[in-house]
Coordinates of N, CA and C in Angstrom, one line a residue:
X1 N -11.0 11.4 12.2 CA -11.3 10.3 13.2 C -11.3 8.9 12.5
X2 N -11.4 8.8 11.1 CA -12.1 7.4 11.0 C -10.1 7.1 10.1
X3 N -9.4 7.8 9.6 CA -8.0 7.7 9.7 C -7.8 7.0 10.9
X4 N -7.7 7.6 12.1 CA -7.5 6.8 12.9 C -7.6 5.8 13.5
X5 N -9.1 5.5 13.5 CA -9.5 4.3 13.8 C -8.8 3.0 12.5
X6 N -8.8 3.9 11.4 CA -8.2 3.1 10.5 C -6.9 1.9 10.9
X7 N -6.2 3.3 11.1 CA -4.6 3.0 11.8 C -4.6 2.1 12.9
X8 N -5.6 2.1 13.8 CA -5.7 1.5 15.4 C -6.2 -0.1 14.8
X9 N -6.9 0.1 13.8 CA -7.0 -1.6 13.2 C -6.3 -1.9 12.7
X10 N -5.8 -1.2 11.6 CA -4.6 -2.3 11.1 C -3.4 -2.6 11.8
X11 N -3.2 -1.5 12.8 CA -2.1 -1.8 14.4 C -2.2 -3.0 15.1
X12 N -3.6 -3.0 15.2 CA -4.2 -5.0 15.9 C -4.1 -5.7 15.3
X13 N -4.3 -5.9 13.9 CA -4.4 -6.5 12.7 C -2.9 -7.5 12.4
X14 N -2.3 -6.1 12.7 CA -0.7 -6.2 12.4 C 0.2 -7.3 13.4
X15 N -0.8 -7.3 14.6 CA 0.1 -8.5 15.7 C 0.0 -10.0 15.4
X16 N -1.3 -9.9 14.4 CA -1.6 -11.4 14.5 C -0.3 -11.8 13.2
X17 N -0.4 -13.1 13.5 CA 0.9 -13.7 13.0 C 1.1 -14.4 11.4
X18 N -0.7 -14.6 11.8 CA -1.0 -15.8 10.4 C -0.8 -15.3 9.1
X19 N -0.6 -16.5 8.3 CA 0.0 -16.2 6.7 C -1.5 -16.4 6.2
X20 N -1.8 -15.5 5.3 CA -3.0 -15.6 4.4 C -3.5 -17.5 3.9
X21 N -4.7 -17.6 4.0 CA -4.3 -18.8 3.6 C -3.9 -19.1 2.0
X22 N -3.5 -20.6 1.8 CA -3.2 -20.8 0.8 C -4.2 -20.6 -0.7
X23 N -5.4 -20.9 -0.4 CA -6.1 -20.5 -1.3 C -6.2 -18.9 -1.8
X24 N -5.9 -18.2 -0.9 CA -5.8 -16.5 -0.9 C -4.9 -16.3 -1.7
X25 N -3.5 -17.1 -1.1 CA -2.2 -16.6 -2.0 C -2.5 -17.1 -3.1
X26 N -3.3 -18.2 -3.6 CA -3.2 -18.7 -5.0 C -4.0 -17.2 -5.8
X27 N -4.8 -16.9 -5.0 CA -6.3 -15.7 -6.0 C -5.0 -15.1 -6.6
X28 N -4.3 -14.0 -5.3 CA -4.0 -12.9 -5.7 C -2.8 -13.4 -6.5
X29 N -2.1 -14.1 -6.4 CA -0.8 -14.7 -7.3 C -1.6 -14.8 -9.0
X30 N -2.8 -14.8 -8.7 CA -3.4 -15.0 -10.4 C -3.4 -13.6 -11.6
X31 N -3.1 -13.1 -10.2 CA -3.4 -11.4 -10.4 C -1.8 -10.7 -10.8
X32 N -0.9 -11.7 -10.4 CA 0.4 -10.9 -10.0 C 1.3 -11.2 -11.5
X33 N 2.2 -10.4 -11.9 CA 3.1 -10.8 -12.9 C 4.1 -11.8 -12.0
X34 N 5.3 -12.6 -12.5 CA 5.9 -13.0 -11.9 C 7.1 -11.7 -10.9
X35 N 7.4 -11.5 -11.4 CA 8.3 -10.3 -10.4 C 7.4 -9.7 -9.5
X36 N 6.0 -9.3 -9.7 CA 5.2 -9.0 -8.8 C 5.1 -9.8 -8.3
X37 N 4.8 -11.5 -7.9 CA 4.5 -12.0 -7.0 C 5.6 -12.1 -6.2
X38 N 7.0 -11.7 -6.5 CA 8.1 -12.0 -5.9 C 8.3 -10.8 -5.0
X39 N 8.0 -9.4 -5.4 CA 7.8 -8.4 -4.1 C 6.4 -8.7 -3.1
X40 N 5.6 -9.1 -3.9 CA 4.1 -9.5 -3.0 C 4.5 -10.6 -1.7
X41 N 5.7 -11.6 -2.0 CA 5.7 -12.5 -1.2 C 6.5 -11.6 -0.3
X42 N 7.4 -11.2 -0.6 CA 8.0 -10.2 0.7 C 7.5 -9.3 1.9
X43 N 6.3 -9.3 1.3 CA 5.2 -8.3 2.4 C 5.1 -8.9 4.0
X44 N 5.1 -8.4 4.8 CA 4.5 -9.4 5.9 C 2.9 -9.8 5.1
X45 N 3.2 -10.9 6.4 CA 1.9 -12.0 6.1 C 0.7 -10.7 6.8
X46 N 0.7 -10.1 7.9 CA -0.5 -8.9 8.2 C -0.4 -7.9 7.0
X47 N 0.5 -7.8 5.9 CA 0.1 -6.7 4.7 C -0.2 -7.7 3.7
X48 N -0.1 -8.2 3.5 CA -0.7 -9.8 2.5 C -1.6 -9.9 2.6
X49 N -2.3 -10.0 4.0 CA -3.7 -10.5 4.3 C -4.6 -8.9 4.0
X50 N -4.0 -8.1 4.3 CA -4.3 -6.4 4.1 C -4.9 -6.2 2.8
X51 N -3.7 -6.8 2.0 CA -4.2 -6.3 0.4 C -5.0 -7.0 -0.2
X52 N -4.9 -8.7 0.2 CA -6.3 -9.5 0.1 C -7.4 -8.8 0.2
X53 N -7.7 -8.4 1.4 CA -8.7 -7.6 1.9 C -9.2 -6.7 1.4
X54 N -8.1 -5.6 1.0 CA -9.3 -4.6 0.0 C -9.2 -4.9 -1.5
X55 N -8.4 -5.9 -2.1 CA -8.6 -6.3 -3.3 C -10.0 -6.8 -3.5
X56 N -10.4 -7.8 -3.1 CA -11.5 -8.6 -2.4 C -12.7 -7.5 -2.3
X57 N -12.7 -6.6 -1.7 CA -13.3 -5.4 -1.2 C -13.7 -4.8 -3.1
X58 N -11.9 -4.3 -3.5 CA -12.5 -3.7 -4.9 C -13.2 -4.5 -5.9
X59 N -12.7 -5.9 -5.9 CA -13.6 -6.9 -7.0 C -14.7 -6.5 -6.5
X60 N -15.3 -6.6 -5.5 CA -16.9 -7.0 -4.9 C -17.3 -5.4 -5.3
X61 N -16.9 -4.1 -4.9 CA -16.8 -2.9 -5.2 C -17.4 -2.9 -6.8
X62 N -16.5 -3.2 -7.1 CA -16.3 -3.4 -8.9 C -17.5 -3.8 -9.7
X63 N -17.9 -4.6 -9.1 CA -18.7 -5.3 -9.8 C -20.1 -4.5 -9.6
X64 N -20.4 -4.2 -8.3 CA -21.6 -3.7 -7.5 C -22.3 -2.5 -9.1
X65 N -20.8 -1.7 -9.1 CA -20.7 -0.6 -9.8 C -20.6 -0.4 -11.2
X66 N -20.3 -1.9 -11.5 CA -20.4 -1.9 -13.3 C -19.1 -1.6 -13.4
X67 N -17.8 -1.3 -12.9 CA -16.8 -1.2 -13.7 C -15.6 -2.1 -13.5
X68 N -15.1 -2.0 -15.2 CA -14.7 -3.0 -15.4 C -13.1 -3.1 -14.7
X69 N -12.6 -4.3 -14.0 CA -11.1 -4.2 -13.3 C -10.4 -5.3 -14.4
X70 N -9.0 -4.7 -14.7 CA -8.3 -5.4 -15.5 C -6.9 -5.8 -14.6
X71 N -6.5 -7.5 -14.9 CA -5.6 -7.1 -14.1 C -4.8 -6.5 -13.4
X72 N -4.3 -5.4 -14.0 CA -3.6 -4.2 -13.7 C -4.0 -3.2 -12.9
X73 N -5.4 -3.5 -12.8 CA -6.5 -2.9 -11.8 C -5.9 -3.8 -10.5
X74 N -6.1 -5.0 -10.7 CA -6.4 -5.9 -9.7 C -5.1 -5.7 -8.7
X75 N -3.6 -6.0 -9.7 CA -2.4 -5.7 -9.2 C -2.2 -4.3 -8.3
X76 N -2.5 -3.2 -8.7 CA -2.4 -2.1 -8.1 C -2.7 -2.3 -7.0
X77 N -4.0 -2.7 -6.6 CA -4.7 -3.2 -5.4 C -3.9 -4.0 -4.6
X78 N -3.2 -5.1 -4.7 CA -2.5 -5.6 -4.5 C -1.3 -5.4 -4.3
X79 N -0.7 -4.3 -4.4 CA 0.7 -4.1 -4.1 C 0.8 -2.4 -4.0
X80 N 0.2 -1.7 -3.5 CA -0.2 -0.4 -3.5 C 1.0 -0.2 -2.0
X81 N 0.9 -0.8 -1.1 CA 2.0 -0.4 0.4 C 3.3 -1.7 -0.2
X82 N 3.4 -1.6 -1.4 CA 5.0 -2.7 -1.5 C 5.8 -1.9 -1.1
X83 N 6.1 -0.2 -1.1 CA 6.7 0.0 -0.9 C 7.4 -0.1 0.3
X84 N 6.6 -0.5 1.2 CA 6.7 -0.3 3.0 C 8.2 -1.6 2.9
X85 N 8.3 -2.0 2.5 CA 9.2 -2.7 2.3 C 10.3 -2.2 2.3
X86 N 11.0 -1.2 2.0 CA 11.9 -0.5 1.8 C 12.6 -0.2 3.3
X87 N 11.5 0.2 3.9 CA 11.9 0.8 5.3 C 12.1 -0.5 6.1
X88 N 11.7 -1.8 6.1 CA 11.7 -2.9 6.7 C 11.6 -2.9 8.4
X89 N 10.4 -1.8 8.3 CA 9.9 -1.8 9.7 C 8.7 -2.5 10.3
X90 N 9.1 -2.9 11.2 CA 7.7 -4.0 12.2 C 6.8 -2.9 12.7
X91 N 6.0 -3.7 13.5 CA 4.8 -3.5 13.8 C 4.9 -2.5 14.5
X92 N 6.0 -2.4 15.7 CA 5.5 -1.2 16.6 C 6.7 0.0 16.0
X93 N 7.6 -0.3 15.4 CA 8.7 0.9 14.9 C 7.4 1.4 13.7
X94 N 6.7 0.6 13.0 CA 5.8 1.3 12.3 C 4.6 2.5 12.6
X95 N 4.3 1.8 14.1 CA 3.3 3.0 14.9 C 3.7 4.2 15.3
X96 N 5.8 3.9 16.0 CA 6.2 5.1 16.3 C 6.5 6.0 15.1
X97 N 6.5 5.5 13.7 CA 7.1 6.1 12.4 C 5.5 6.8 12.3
X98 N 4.6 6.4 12.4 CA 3.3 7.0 12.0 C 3.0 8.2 13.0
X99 N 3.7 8.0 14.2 CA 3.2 9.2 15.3 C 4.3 10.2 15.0
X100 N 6.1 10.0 14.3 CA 6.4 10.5 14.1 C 6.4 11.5 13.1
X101 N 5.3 11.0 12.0 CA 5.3 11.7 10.9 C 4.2 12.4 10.8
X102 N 3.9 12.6 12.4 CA 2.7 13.8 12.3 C 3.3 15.0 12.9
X103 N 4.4 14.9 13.6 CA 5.0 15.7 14.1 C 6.3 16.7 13.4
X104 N 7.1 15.3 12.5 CA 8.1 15.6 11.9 C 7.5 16.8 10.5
X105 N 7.9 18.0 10.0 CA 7.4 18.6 8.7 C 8.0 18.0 7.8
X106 N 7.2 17.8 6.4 CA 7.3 16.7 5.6 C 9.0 16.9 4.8
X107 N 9.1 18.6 4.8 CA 10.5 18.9 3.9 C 12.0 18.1 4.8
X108 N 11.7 17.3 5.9 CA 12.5 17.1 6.9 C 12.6 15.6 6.7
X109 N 11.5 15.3 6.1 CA 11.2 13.4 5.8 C 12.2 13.4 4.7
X110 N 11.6 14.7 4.3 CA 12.8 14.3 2.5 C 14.3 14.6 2.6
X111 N 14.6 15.1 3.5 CA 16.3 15.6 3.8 C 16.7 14.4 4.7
X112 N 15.2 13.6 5.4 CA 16.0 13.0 6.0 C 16.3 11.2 4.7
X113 N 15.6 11.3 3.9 CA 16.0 10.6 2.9 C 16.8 10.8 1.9
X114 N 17.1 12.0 2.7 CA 18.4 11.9 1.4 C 19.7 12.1 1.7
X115 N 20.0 12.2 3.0 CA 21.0 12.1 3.7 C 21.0 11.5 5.3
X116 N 20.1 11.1 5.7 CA 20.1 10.5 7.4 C 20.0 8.9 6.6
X117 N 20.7 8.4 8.0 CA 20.7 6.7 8.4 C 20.1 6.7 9.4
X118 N 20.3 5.0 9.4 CA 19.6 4.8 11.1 C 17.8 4.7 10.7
X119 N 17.4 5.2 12.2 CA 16.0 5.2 12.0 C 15.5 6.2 11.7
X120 N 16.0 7.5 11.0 CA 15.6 8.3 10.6 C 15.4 8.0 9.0
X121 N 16.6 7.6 8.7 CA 15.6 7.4 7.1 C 15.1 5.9 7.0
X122 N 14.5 5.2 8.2 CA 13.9 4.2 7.6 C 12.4 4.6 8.1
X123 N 12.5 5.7 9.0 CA 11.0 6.6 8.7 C 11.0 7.2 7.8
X124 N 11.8 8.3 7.2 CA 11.9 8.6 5.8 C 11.4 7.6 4.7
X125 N 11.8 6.4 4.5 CA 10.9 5.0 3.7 C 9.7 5.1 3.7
X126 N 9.5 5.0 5.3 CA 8.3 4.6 5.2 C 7.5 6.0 4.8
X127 N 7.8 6.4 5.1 CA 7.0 7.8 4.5 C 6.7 7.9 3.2
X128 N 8.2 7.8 2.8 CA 7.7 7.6 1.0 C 7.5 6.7 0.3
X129 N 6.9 5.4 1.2 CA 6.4 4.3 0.9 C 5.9 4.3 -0.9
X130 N 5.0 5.2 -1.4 CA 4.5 5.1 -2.3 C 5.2 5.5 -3.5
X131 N 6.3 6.2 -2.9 CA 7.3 6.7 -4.2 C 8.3 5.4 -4.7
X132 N 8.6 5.0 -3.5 CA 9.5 3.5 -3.3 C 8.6 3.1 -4.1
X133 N 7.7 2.2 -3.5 CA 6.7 1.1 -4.2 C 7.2 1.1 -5.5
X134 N 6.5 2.5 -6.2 CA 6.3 2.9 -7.5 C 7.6 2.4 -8.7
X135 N 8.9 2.8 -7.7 CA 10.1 2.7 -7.9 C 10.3 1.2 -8.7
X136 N 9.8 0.3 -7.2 CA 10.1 -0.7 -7.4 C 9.3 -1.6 -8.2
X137 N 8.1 -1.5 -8.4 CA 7.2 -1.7 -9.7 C 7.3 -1.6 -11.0
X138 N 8.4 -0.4 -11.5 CA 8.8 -0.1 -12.3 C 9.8 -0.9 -12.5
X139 N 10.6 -1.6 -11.7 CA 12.1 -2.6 -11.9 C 11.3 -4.0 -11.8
X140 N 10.6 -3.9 -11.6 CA 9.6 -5.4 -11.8 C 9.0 -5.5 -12.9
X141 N 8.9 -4.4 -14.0 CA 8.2 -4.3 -15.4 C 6.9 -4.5 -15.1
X142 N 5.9 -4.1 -13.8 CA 5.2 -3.5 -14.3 C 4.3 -2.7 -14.8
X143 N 2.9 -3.2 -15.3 CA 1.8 -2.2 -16.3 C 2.1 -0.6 -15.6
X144 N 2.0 0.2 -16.4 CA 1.9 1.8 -15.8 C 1.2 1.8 -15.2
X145 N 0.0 1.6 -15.2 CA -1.0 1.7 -14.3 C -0.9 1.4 -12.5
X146 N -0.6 0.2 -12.4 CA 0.1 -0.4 -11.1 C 1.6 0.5 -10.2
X147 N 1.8 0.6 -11.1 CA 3.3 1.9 -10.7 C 2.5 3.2 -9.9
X148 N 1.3 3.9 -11.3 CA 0.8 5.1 -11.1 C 0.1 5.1 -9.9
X149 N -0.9 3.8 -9.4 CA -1.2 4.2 -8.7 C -1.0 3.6 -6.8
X150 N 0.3 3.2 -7.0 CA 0.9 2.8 -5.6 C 1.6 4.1 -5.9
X151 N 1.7 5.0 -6.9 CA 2.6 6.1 -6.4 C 1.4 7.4 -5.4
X152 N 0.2 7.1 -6.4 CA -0.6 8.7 -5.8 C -2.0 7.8 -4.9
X153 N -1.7 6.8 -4.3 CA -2.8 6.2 -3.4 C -2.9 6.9 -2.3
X154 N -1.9 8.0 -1.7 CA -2.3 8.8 -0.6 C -2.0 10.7 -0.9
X155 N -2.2 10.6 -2.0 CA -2.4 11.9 -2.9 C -4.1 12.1 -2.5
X156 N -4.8 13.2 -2.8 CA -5.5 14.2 -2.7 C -6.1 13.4 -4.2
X157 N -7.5 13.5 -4.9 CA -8.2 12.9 -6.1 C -8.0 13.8 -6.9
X158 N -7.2 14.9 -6.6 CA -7.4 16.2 -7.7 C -6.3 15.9 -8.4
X159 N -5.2 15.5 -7.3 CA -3.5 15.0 -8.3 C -3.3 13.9 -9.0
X160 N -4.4 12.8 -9.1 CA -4.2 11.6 -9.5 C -4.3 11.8 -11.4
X161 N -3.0 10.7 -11.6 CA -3.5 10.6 -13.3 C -3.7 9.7 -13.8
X162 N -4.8 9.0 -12.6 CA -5.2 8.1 -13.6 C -6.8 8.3 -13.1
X163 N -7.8 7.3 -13.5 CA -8.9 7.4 -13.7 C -9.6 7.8 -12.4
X164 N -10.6 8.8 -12.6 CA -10.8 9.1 -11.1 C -11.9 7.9 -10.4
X165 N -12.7 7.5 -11.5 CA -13.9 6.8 -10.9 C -12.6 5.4 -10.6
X166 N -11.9 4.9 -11.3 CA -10.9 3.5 -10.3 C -10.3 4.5 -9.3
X167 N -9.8 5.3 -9.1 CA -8.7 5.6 -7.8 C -10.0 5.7 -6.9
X168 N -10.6 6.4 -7.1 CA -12.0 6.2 -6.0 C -12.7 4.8 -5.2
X169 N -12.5 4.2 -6.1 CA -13.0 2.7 -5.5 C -11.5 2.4 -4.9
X170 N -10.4 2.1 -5.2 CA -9.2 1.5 -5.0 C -9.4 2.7 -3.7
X171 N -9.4 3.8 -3.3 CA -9.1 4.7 -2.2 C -9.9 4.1 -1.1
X172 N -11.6 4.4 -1.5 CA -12.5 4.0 -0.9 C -12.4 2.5 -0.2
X173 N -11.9 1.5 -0.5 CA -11.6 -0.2 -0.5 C -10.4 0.1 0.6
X174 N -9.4 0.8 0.4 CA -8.4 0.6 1.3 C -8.5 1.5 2.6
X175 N -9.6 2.1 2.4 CA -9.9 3.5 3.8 C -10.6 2.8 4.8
X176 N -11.4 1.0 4.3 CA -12.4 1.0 5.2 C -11.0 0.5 6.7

């Protein structure tokens, strides 16, 4: 239930139009390598304002808890759905891609990325949003860390290889 409700907010979230303000963009740009800020700016302005949000969320997180975030901490947070870029889907092809990928079996997302066009493999993208990302973080020279964990952010806490007490806060920050 609280997935969903998740989804139904960032759905509303997603209509409004506004660009983060400028003082926002300056935070997280402090955060970003240069090639990272160059995928960061590509995001819609409602995923911008998104990753503000639970970055913002993990610093305050972070601190509450004693543990320490290193840039690379911070970036992850920050660029965790870059992959969504790949599929270059709006707001409501994004809702039908999300209802379709409860229906679609997952072995069918991957065939359809690896041989469908169209809107089948730009639901395929989006699906593998976090493998893309990962991809593309990696051709931006970023830290390992930042790669690792836009790859396993919607992995299970057992599969993650990186630190469990950071993917926990970074999970926890982006669930609210």
């Amino acid at each position: 239930m609280q997935e969903i409700f998740h989804l139904v907010s960032r759905f509303f979230g997603s209509l409004d139009p506004r660009e983060p303000s400028g003082e926002d963009i300056a935070w997280a740009h402090s955060f970003l390598l240069v090639k990272e800020q160059a995928i960061w700016q590509q995001l819609s302005a409602a995923d911008r304002r998104h990753s503000i949000a639970v970055t913002k969320k993990v610093v305050a997180m972070g601190k509450e808890l004693s543990v320490m975030l290193s840039r690379e901490h911070i970036a992850a947070s920050l660029l965790h759905d870059c992959g969504k870029l790949v599929s270059n889907l709006g707001t409501f092809q994004r809702a039908f891609a999300t209802i379709a990928l409860l229906v679609v079996p997952a072995a069918q997302i991957v065939r359809w990325q690896e041989s469908a066009s169209g809107a089948r493999l730009r639901v395929a993208q989006y699906r593998l949003h976090p493998e893309l990302g990962s991809k593309l973080l990696a051709a931006a020279g970023s830290d390992t860390f930042t790669q690792r964990w836009t790859l396993e952010h919607h992995k299970p806490p057992e599969k993650w290889t990186i630190d469990r007490t950071l993917g926990t806060l970074l999970k926890d920050c982006d669930d609210d």
